[in-house]
Structure formats: C-alpha cells, structure tokens
CSV table of C-alpha atoms in Angstrom, one decimal:
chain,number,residue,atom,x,y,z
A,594,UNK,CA,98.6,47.1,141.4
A,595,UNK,CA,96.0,47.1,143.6
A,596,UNK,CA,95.7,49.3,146.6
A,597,UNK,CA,92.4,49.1,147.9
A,598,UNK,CA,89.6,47.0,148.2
A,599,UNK,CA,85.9,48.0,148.0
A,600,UNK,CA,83.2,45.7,150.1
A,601,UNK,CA,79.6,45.6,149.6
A,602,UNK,CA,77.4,45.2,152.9
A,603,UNK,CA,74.4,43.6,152.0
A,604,UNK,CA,74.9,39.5,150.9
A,605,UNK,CA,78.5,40.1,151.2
A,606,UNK,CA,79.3,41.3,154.8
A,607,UNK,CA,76.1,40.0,156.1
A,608,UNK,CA,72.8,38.3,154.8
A,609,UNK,CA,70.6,40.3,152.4
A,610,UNK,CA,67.1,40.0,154.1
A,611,UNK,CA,65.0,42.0,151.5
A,612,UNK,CA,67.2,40.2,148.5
A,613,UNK,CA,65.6,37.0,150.1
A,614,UNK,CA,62.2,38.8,150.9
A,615,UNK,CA,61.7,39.7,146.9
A,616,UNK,CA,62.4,36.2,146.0
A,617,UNK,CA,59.1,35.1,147.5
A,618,UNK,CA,57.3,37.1,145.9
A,619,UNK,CA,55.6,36.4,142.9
A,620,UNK,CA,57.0,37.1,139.7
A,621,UNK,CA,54.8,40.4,138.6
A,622,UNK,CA,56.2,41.9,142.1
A,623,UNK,CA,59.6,41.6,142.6
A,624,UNK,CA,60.8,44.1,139.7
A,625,UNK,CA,58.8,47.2,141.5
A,626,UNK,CA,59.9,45.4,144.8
A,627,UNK,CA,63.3,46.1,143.7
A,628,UNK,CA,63.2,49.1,142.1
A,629,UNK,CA,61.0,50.9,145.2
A,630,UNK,CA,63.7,49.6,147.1
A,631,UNK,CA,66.4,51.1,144.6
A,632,UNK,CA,65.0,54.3,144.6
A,633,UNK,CA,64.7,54.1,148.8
A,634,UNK,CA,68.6,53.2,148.9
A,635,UNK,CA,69.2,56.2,146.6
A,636,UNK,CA,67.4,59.0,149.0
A,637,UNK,CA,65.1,59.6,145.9
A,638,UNK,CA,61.5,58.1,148.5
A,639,UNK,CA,61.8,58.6,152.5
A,640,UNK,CA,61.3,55.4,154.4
A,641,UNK,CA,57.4,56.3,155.0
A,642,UNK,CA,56.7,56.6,150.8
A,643,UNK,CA,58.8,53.2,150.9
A,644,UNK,CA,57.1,51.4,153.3
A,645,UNK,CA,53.4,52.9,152.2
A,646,UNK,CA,54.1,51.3,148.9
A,647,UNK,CA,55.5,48.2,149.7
A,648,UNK,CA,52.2,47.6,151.8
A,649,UNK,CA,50.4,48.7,148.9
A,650,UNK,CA,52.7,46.2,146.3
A,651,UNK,CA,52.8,43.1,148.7
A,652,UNK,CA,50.4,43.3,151.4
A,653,UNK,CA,53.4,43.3,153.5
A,654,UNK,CA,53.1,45.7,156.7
A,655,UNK,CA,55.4,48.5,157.5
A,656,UNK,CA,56.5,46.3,160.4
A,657,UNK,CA,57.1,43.7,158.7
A,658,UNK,CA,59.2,45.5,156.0
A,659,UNK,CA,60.7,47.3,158.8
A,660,UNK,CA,62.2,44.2,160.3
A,661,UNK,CA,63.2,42.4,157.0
A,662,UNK,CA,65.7,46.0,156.7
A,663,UNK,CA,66.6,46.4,160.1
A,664,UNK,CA,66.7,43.0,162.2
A,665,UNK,CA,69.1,40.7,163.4
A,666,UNK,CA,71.8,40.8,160.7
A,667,UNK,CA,74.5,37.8,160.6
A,668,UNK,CA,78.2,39.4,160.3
A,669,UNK,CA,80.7,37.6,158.0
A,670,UNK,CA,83.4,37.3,160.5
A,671,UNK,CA,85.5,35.5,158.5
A,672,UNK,CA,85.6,38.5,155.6
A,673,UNK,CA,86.2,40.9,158.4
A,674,UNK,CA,89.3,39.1,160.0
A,675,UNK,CA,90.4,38.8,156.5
A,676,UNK,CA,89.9,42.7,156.0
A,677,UNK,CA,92.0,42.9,158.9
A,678,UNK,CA,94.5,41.2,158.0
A,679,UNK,CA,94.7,43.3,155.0
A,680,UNK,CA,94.3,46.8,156.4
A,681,UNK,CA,97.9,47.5,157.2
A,682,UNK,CA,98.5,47.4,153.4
A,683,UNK,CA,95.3,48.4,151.7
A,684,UNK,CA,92.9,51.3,151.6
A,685,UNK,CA,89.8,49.5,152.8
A,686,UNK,CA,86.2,51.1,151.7
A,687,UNK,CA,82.3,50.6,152.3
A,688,UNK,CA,80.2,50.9,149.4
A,689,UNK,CA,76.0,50.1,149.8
A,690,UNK,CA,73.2,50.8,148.4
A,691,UNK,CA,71.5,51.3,151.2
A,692,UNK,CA,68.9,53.9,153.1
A,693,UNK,CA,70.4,54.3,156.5
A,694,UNK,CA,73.1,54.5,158.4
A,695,UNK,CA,72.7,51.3,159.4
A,696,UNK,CA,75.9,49.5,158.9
A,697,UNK,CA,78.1,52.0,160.5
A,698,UNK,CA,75.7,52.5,163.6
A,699,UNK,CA,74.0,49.7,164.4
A,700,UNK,CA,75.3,46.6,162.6
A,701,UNK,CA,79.8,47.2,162.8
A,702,UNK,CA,81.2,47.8,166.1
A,703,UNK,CA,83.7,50.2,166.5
A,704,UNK,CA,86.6,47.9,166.0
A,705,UNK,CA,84.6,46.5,162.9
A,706,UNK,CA,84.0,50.2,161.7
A,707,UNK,CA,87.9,51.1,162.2
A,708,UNK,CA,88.8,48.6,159.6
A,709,UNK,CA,87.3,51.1,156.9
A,710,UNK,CA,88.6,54.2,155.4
A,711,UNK,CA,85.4,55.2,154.4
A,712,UNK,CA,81.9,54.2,153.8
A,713,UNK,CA,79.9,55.4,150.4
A,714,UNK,CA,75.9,54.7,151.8
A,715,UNK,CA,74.2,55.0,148.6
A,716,UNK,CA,71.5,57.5,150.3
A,717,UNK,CA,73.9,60.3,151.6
A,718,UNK,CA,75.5,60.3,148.0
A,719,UNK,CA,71.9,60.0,146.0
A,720,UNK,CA,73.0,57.5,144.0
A,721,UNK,CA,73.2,54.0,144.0
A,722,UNK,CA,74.6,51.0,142.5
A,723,UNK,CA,74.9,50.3,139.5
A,724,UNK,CA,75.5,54.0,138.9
A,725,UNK,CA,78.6,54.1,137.1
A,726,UNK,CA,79.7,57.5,139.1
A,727,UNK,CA,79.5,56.2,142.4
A,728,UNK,CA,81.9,53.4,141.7
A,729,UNK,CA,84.0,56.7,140.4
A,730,UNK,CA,83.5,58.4,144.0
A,731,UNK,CA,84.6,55.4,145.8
A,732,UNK,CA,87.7,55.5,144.3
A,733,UNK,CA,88.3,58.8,144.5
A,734,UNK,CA,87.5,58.8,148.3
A,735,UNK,CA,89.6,56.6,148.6
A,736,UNK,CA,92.5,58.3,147.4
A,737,UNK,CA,93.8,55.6,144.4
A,738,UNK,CA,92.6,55.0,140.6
A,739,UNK,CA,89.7,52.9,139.9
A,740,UNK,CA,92.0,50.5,138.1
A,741,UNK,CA,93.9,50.6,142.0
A,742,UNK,CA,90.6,49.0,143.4
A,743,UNK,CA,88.7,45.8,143.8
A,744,UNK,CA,85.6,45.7,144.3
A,745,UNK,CA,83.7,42.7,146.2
A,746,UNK,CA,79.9,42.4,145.8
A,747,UNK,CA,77.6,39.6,145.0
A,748,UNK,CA,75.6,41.0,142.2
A,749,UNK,CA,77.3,40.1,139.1
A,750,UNK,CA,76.2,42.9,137.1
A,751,UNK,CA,77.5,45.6,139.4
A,752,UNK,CA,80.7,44.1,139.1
A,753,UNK,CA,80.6,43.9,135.4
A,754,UNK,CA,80.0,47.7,135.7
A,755,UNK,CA,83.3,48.2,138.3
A,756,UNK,CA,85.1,46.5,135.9
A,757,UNK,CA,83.6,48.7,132.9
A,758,UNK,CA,84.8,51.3,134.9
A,759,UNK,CA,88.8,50.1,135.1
A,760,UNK,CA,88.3,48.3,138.5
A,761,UNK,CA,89.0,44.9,139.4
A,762,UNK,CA,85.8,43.1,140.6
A,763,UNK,CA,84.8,39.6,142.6
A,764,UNK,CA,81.7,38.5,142.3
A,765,UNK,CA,80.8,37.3,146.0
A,766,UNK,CA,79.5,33.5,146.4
A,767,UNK,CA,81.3,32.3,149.8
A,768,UNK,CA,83.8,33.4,151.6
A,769,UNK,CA,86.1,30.6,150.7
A,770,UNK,CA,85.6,31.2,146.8
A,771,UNK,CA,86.5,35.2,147.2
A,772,UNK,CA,89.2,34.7,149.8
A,773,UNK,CA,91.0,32.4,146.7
A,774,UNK,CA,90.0,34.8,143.7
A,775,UNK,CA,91.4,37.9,146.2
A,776,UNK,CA,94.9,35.9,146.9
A,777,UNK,CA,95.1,35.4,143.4
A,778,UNK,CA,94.7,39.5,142.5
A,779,UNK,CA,97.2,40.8,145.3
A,780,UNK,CA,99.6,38.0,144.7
C-alpha cells in the first residue's frame, strides 16, 4: 500500500535547463558535462570549481551556466494541484539532485513548499541520485518503507534503481501519462 509519494524537481516539477543544455553539446562533451554536474549536485565541487570547468569543457561562461541553473523555471502546476489533492492522504517528499537550495527558496512558494513533508537536495545529503542510499533516506524521512513509496522522476534508470530498492517508481513523460500510471497504483 502506498503511503507516500516521492517527486523529482528537475524535468518533472519544472523544465530541466542543463538536461537540455548537454544535449547540444557535442557528443565527446556531454558525459563530463553530466558528470561535473553530478558531482556539483552531490556537494563533492563548489559552484566556482563547477562553473571554472564547464568554461573550460564548453566554452560556456559562468554566466551563462549560471543562468541555464538558476533562470526562469516553468512550474508544473498541474502536478502540484494534483499533489494537493493528494496531501491529505499521502506523505509527500522532494527528492533532487541538485546544488542549491533552490527549489525550496526561490522556485516553490510557500503554499507550493507546504505541500511537502520534506525535501532530500542531493547536496546537503552528499549524495545523489542514482545512489541507491539516498532513495533509502527518503523513505526513511519520510516515515514509511520504501515498498510504501512512489517515486516520480523522468530518468528511467533512477527509477529502475527505486524499484531495485522495493519502491514503486513512474517514469515521468507528461503530466497526463503519470497522472493515469499514479491512479492506477493508489487505486
């Protein structure tokens, strides 16, 4: 039975800017693109060693980085009234691999951040996704059993490891697809 329900941030409560940023670049750079940004997300670089190296990597400038990260974000408004609709009965959680606190300070509001029982930012727990032990943490913070969780992201393979981990999982395309496959798991 499921009792909570985990949500990614990043191409799943809003647009992921740098997921779209790496996929224009060419092919030799968007592994270390990915994994300098992975190891950012994870505390393990500070945002100056990040944004050094990307420069170095792409040519891109530190402003330019800077705004692909940090600008104008689209919300998924639709997901959120869902959440909503859902928080009476479910233990809601935040779980991103991300650098900042960025989506609890600037990007939810305070209503937004209310839905949430808690938020798992990837850098204050140095580790990130796909680690199997922060899927573990989530849980636990939570207050339930992984196999008590769903977790909604759009990278397929983190899901695969949710579900390696006894959670269920929904691989996020559009709001209409996960709205159906999350109707179908509460019943």
């Amino acid at each position: 039975m499921v009792k909570a329900i985990i949500l990614d941030c990043f191409g799943v409560l809003t647009t992921d800017k740098w997921r779209e940023f790496v996929a224009t670049l060419p092919e030799q750079q968007r592994r270390p693109a990915s994994d300098l940004n992975h190891a950012f997300d994870a505390g393990h670089i500070t945002k100056a060693e990040f944004f050094q190296s990307v420069e170095e990597l792409t040519g891109n400038p530190p402003q330019g980085t800077d705004e692909i990260l940090y600008g104008e974000a689209h919300k998924n408004t639709d997901l959120l009234e869902l959440i909503a609709q859902l928080k009476p009965n479910y233990r809601i959680g935040l779980l991103s691999n991300v650098a900042s606190n960025w989506p609890r300070d600037q990007f939810l509001t305070a209503d937004e951040r209310a839905l949430f029982d808690d938020f798992i930012l990837s850098y204050e727990v140095h580790m990130a996704k796909p680690d199997p032990r922060i899927f573990a943490l989530a849980a636990e913070r939570l207050g339930v059993s992984p196999e008590e969780c769903v977790l909604i992201d759009d990278v397929d393979y983190y899901c695969g490891v949710a579900k390696d981990q006894g959670m269920h999982a929904i691989c996020y395309t559009d709001f209409q697809q996960t709205k159906l496959e999350l109707e179908k798991l509460l019943g």
